[in-house]
One Martini backbone bead per residue (centre of mass of N, CA, C, O) as a GRO file, in nm:
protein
  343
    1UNK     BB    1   0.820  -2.268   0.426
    2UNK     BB    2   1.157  -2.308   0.552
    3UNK     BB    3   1.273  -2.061   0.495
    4UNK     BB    4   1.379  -1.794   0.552
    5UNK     BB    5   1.387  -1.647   0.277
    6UNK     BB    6   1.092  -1.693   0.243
    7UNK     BB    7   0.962  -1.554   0.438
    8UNK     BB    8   1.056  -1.294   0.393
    9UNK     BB    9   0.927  -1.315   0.071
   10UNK     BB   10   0.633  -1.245   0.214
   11UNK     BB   11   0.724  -0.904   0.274
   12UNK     BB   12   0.687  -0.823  -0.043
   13UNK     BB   13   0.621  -0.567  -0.286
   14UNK     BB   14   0.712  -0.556  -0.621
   15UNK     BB   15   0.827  -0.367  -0.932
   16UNK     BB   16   0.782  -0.398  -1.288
   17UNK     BB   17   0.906  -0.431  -1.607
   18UNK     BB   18   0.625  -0.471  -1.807
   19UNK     BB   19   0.306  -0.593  -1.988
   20UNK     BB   20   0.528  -0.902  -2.021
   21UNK     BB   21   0.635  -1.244  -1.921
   22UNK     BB   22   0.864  -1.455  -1.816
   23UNK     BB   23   1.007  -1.688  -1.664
   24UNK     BB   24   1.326  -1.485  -1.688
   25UNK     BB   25   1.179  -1.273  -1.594
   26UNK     BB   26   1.297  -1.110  -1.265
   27UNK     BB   27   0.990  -1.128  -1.175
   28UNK     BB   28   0.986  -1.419  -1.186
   29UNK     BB   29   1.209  -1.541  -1.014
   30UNK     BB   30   1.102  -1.393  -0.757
   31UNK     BB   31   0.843  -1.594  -0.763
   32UNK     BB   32   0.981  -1.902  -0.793
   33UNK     BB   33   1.297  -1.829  -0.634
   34UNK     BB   34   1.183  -1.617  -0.391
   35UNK     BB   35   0.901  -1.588  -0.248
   36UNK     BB   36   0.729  -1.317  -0.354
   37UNK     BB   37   0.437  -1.209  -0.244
   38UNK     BB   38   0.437  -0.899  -0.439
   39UNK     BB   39   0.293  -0.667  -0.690
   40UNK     BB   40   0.305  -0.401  -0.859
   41UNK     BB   41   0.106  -0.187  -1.076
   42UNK     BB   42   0.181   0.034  -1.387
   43UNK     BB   43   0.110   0.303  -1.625
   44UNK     BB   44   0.421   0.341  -1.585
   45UNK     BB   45   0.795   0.477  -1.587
   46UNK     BB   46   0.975   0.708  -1.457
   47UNK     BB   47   1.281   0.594  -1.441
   48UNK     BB   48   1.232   0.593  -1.804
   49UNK     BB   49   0.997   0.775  -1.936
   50UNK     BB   50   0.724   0.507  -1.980
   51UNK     BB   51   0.433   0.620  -2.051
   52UNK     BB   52   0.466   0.218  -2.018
   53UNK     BB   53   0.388  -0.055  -1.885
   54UNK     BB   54   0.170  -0.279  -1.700
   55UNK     BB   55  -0.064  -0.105  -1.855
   56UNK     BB   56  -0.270  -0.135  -2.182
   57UNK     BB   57  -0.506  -0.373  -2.199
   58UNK     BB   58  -0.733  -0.572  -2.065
   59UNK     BB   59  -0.614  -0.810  -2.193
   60UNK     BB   60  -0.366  -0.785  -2.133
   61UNK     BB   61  -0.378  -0.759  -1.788
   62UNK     BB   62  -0.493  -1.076  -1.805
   63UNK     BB   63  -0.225  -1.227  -1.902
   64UNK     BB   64  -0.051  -1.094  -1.651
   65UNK     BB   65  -0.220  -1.228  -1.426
   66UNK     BB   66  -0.210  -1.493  -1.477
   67UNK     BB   67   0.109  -1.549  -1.546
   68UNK     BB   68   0.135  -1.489  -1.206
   69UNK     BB   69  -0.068  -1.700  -1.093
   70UNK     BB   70   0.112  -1.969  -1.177
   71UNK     BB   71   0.388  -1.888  -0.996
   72UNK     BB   72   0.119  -1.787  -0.792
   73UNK     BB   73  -0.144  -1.792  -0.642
   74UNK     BB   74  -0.141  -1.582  -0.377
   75UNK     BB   75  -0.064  -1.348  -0.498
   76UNK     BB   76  -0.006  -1.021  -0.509
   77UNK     BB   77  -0.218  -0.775  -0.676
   78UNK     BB   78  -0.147  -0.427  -0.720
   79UNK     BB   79  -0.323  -0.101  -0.712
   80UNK     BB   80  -0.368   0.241  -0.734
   81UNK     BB   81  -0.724   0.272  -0.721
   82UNK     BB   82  -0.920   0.531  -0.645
   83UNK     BB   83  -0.992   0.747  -0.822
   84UNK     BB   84  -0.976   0.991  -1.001
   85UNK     BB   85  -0.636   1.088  -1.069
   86UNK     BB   86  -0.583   0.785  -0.913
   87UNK     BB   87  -0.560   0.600  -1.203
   88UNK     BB   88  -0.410   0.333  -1.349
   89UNK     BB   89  -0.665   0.227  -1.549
   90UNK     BB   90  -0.766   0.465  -1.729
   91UNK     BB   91  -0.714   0.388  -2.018
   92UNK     BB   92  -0.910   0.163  -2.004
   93UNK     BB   93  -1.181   0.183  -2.188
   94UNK     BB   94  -1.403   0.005  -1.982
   95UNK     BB   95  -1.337   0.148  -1.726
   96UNK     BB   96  -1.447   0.292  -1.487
   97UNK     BB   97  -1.541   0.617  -1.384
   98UNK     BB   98  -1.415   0.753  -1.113
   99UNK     BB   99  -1.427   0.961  -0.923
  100UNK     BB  100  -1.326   1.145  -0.659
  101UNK     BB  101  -1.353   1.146  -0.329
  102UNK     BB  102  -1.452   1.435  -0.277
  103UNK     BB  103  -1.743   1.387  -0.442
  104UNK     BB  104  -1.855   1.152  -0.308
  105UNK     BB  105  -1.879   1.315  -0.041
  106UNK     BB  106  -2.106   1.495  -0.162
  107UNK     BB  107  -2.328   1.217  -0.227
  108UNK     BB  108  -2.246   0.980  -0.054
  109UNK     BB  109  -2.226   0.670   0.030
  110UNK     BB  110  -2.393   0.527  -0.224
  111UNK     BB  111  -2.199   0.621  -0.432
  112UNK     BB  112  -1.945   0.507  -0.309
  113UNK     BB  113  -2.048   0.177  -0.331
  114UNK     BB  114  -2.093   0.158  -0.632
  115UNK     BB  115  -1.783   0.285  -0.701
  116UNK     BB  116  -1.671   0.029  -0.561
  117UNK     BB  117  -1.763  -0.190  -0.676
  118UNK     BB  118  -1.704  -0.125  -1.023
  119UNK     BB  119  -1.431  -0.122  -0.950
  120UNK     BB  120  -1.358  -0.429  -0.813
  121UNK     BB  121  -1.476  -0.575  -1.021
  122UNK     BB  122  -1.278  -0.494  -1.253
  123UNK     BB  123  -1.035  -0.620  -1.102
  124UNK     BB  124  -1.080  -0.895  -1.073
  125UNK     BB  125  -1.150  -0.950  -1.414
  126UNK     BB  126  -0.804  -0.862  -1.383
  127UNK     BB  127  -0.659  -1.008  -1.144
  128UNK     BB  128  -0.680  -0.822  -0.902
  129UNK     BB  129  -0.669  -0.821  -0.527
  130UNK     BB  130  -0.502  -0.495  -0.437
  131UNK     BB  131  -0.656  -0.239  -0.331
  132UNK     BB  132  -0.465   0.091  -0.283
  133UNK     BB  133  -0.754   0.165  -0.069
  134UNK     BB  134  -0.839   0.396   0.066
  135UNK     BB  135  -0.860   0.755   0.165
  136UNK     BB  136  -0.891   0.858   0.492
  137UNK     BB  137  -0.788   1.109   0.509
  138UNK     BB  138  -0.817   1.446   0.570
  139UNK     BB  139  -0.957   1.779   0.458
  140UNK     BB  140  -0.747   2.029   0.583
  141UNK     BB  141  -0.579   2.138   0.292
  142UNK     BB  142  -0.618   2.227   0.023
  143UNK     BB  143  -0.283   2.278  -0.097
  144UNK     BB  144  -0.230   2.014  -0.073
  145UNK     BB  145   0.045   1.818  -0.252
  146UNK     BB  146  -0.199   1.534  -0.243
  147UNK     BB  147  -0.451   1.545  -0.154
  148UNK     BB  148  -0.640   1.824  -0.202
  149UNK     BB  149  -0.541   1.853  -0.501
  150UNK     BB  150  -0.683   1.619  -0.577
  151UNK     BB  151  -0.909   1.488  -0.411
  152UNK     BB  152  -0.863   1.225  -0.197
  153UNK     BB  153  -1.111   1.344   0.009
  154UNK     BB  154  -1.419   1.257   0.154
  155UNK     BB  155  -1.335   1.467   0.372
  156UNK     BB  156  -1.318   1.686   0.693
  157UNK     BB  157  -1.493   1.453   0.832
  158UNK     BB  158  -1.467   1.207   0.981
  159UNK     BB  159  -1.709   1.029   0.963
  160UNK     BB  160  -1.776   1.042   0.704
  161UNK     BB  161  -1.509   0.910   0.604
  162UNK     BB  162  -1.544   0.643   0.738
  163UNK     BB  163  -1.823   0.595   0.576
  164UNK     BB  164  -1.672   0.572   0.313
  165UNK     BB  165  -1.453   0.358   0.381
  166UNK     BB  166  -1.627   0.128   0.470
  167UNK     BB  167  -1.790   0.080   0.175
  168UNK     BB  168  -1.574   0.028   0.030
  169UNK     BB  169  -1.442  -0.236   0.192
  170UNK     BB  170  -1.710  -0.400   0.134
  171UNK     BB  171  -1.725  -0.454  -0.119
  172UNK     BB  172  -1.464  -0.539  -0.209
  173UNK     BB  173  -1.483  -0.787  -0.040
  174UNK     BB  174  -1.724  -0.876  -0.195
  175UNK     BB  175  -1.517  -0.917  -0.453
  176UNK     BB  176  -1.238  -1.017  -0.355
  177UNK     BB  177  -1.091  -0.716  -0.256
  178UNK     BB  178  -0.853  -0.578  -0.131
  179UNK     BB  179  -0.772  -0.329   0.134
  180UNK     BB  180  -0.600  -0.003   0.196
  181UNK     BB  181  -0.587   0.205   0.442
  182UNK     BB  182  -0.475   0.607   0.402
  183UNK     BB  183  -0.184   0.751   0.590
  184UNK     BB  184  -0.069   0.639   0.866
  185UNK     BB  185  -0.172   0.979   1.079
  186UNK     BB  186  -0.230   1.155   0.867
  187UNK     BB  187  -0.210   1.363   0.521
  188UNK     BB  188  -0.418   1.605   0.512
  189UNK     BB  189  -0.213   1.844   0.651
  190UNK     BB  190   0.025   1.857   0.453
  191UNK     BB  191   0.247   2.091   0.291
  192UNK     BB  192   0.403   1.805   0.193
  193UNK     BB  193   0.583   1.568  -0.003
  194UNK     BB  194   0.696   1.266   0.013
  195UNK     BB  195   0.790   1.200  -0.267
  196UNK     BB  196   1.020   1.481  -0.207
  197UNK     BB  197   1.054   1.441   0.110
  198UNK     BB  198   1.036   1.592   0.394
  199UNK     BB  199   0.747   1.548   0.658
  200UNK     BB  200   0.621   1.762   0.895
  201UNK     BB  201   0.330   1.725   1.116
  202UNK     BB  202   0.341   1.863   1.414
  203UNK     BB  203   0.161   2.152   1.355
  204UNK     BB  204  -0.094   2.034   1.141
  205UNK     BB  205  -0.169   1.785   1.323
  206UNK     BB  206  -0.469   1.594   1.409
  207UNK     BB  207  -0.654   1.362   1.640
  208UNK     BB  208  -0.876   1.300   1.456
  209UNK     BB  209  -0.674   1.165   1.196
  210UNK     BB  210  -0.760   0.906   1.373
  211UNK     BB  211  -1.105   0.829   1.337
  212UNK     BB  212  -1.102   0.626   1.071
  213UNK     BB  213  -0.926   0.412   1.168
  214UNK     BB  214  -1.055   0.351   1.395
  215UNK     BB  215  -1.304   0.317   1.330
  216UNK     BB  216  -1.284   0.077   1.136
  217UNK     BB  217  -1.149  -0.126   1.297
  218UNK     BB  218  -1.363  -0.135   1.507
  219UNK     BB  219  -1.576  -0.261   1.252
  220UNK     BB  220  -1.362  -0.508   1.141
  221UNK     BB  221  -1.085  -0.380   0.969
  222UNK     BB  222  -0.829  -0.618   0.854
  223UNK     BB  223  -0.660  -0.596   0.639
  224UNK     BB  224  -0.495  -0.300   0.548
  225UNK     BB  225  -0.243  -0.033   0.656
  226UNK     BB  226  -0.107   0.236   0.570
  227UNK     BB  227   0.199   0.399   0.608
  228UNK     BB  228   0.339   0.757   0.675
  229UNK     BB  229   0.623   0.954   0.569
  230UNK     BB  230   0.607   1.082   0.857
  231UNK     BB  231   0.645   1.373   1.106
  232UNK     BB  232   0.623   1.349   1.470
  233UNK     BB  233   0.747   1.454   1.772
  234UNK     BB  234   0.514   1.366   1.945
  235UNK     BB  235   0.545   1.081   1.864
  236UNK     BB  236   0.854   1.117   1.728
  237UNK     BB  237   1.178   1.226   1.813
  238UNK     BB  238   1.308   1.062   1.490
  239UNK     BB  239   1.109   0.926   1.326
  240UNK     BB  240   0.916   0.814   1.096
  241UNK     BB  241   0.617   0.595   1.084
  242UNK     BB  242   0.738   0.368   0.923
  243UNK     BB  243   1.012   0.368   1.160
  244UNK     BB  244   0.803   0.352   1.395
  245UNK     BB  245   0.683   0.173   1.700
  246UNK     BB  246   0.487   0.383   1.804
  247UNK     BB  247   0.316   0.402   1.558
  248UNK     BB  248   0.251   0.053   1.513
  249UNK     BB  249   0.267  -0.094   1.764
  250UNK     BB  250   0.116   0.085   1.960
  251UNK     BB  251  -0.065   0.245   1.845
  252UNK     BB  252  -0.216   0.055   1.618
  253UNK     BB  253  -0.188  -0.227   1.705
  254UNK     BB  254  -0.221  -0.148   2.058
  255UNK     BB  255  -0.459   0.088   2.076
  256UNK     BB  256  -0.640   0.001   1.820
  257UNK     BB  257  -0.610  -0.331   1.732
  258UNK     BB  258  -0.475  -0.398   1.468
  259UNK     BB  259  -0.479  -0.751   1.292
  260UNK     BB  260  -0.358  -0.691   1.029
  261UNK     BB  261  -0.142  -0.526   0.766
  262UNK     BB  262   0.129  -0.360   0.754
  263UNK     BB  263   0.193  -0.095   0.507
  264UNK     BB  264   0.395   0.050   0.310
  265UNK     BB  265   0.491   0.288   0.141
  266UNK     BB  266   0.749   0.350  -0.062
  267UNK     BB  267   1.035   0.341  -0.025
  268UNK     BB  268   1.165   0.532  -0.290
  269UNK     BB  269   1.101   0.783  -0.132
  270UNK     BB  270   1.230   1.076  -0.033
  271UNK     BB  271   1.152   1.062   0.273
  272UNK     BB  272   1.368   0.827   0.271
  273UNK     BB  273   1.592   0.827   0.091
  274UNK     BB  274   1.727   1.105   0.213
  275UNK     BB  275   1.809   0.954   0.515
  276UNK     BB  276   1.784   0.624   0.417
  277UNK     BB  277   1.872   0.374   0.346
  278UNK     BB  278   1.694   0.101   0.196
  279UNK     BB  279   1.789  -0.120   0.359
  280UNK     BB  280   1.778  -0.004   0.624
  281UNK     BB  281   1.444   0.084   0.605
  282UNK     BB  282   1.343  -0.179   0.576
  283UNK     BB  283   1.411  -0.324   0.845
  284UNK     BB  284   1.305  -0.051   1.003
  285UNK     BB  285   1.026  -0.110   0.968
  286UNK     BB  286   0.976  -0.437   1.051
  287UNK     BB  287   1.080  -0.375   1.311
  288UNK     BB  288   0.859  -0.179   1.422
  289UNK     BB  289   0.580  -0.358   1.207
  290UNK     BB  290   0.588  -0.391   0.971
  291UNK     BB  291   0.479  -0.654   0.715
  292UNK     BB  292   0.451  -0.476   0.391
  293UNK     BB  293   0.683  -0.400   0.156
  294UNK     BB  294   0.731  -0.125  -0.088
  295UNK     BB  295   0.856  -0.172  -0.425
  296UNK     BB  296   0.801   0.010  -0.673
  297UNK     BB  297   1.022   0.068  -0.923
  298UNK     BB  298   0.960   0.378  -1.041
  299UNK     BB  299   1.112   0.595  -0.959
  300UNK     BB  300   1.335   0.344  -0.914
  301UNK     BB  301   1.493   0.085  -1.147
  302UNK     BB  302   1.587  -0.267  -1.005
  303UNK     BB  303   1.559  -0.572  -1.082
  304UNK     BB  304   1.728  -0.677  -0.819
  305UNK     BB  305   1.630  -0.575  -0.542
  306UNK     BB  306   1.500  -0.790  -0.393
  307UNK     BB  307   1.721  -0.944  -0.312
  308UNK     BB  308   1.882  -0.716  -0.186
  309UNK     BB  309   1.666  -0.658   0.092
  310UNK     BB  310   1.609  -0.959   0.169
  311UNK     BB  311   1.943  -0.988   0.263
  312UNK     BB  312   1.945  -0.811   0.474
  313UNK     BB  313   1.713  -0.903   0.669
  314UNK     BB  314   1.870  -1.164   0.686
  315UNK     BB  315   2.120  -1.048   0.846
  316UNK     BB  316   1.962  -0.885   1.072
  317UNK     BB  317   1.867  -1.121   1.201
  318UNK     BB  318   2.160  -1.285   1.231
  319UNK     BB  319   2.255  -1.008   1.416
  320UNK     BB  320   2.015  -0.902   1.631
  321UNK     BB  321   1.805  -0.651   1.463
  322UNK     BB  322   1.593  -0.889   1.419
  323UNK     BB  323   1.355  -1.076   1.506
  324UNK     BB  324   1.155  -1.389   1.485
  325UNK     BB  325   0.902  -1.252   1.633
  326UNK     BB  326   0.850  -1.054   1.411
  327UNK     BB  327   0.868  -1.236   1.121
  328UNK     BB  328   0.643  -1.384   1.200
  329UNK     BB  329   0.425  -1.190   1.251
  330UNK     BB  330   0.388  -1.110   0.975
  331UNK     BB  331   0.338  -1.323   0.842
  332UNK     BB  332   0.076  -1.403   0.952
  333UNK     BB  333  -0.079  -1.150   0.835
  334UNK     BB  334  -0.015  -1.225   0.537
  335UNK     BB  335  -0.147  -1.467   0.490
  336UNK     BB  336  -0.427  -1.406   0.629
  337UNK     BB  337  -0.452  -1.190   0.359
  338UNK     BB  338  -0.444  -1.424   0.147
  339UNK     BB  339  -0.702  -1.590   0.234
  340UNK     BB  340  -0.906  -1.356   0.160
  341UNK     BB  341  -0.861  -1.464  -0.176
  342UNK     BB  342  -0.996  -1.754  -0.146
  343UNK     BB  343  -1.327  -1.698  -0.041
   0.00000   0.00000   0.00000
């Protein structure tokens, strides 16, 4: 991995269309001749009102999750599998069904613990090695219409929360499954949705609302935390936490001392791109810390996306707008979390 092109090409995980790949499908190209870190799997295509994409039936996405590790070993195969509403794998017949984390939350530690496992073991079995859960978030406005309506929060109590996150996370990799705690510096006060604009929570946001990733992480939890195109004035008073270095190098990796991969939520979610070029957004987020973009590709779906934002970077860099120690530092905590996938 000598060239500049290939260290950027395993800083991004990218969605594409289709529930089998050939040689010449766009993203075999990205992934055998631009060294993409990493792709991520959708039971549907929004961008194209797709009712199917990724995931049609177990046997289905074993062959296709095969055949994307033939053309890296290492690649980063992910989905977000949270159980209850959130749950991509959901058609699959024999998928475990797991309740929603609020559920889990008011029977007890074992009960997730369980329900970790039954779902890890199933993600494994299916190829997939890097599941985009728990959600950390604190349930504190019962109408939020990302968290609290879905039920995706373990409960109210930080300490509930952690609990169960951490149960989540040694599950997971006790079956060789990485997970990724979401979404710092906590979504679960917010009024409003990042998938469809800006989210302010200057007002809303609780400082305990950081106290499951803290504990979590104090606990030895190092795979990856989710970042959130979340505003807080008071932490940043210009940019969102995804694009922000006080909450990503100084709060998380800082004070918090987290060693592991700071991932991005989708970057075409409309909180980022409303506000900031997806290129340029791209870029500001690696800058400030951020380890690992994602980029959906389901929200909008442009097959070439990934060349086009890596050669972004690359000339970024080329420019003195991002450091080459910043480009290091990330790859270095990715491959770092690449290797517990091979343990």
């Amino acid at each position: 991995m000598t060239s500049l092109k290939d260290r950027i090409g395993q800083l991004f995980i990218v969605g594409f269309e289709g529930a089998s790949i050939s040689a010449f499908h766009p993203i075999a190209e990205d992934i055998i001749e631009e060294n993409l870190g990493g792709v991520i799997l959708f039971d549907r295509l929004l961008a194209k009102k797709l009712t199917t994409n990724n995931i049609v039936s177990a046997s289905q996405v074993q062959e296709l999750t095969g055949k994307l590790r033939e053309m890296a070993g290492d690649l980063l195969i992910a989905v977000d599998q949270e159980g209850g509403r959130v749950s991509r794998l959901a058609r699959l017949e024999d998928f475990p069904d797991i309740p929603a984390a609020t559920v889990l939350g008011e029977k007890g530690v074992e009960q997730t613990r369980q329900a970790a496992r039954r779902t890890a073991s199933a993600l494994r079995s299916l190829g997939i090695n890097f599941n985009l859960a728990p959600v950390a978030d604190l349930d504190l406005f019962a109408d939020n219409p990302i968290i609290g309506r879905y039920g995706r929060s373990f409960g109210r109590n930080p300490e509930t929360v952690f609990r169960h996150c951490l149960a989540w996370c040694r599950e997971h990799r006790d079956c060789g499954v990485l997970s990724c705690l979401k979404h710092f510096p906590g979504h679960g006060s917010s009024k409003d949705d990042s998938h469809l604009g800006f989210v302010d929570i200057s007002e809303s946001w609780e400082e305990k609302e950081l106290q499951p990733f803290a504990n979590c992480i104090e606990a030895g939890f190092d795979e990856a935390v989710m970042i959130a195109h979340l505003f807080h004035r008071g932490m940043d008073s210009e940019l969102p936490a995804t694009l922000s270095a006080p909450l990503i190098s100084r709060k998380l990796k800082g004070e918090l001392g987290f060693r592991g991969v700071v991932v991005t939520d989708d970057m075409q979610m409309r909180a980022i791109t409303d506000r900031h070029g997806l290129p340029e957004a791209c870029s500001m987020a690696i800058g400030a810390g951020a380890d690992l973009v994602i980029i959906g590709n389901n929200l909008e779906h442009d097959p070439q996306i990934f060349v086009k934002l890596r050669d972004r970077i690359v000339r970024d860099l080329e420019d003195g707008k991002l450091t080459e120690t910043r480009i290091e530092d990330a790859l270095s905590r990715v491959l770092t979390l690449k290797q517990l996938i091979k343990e």
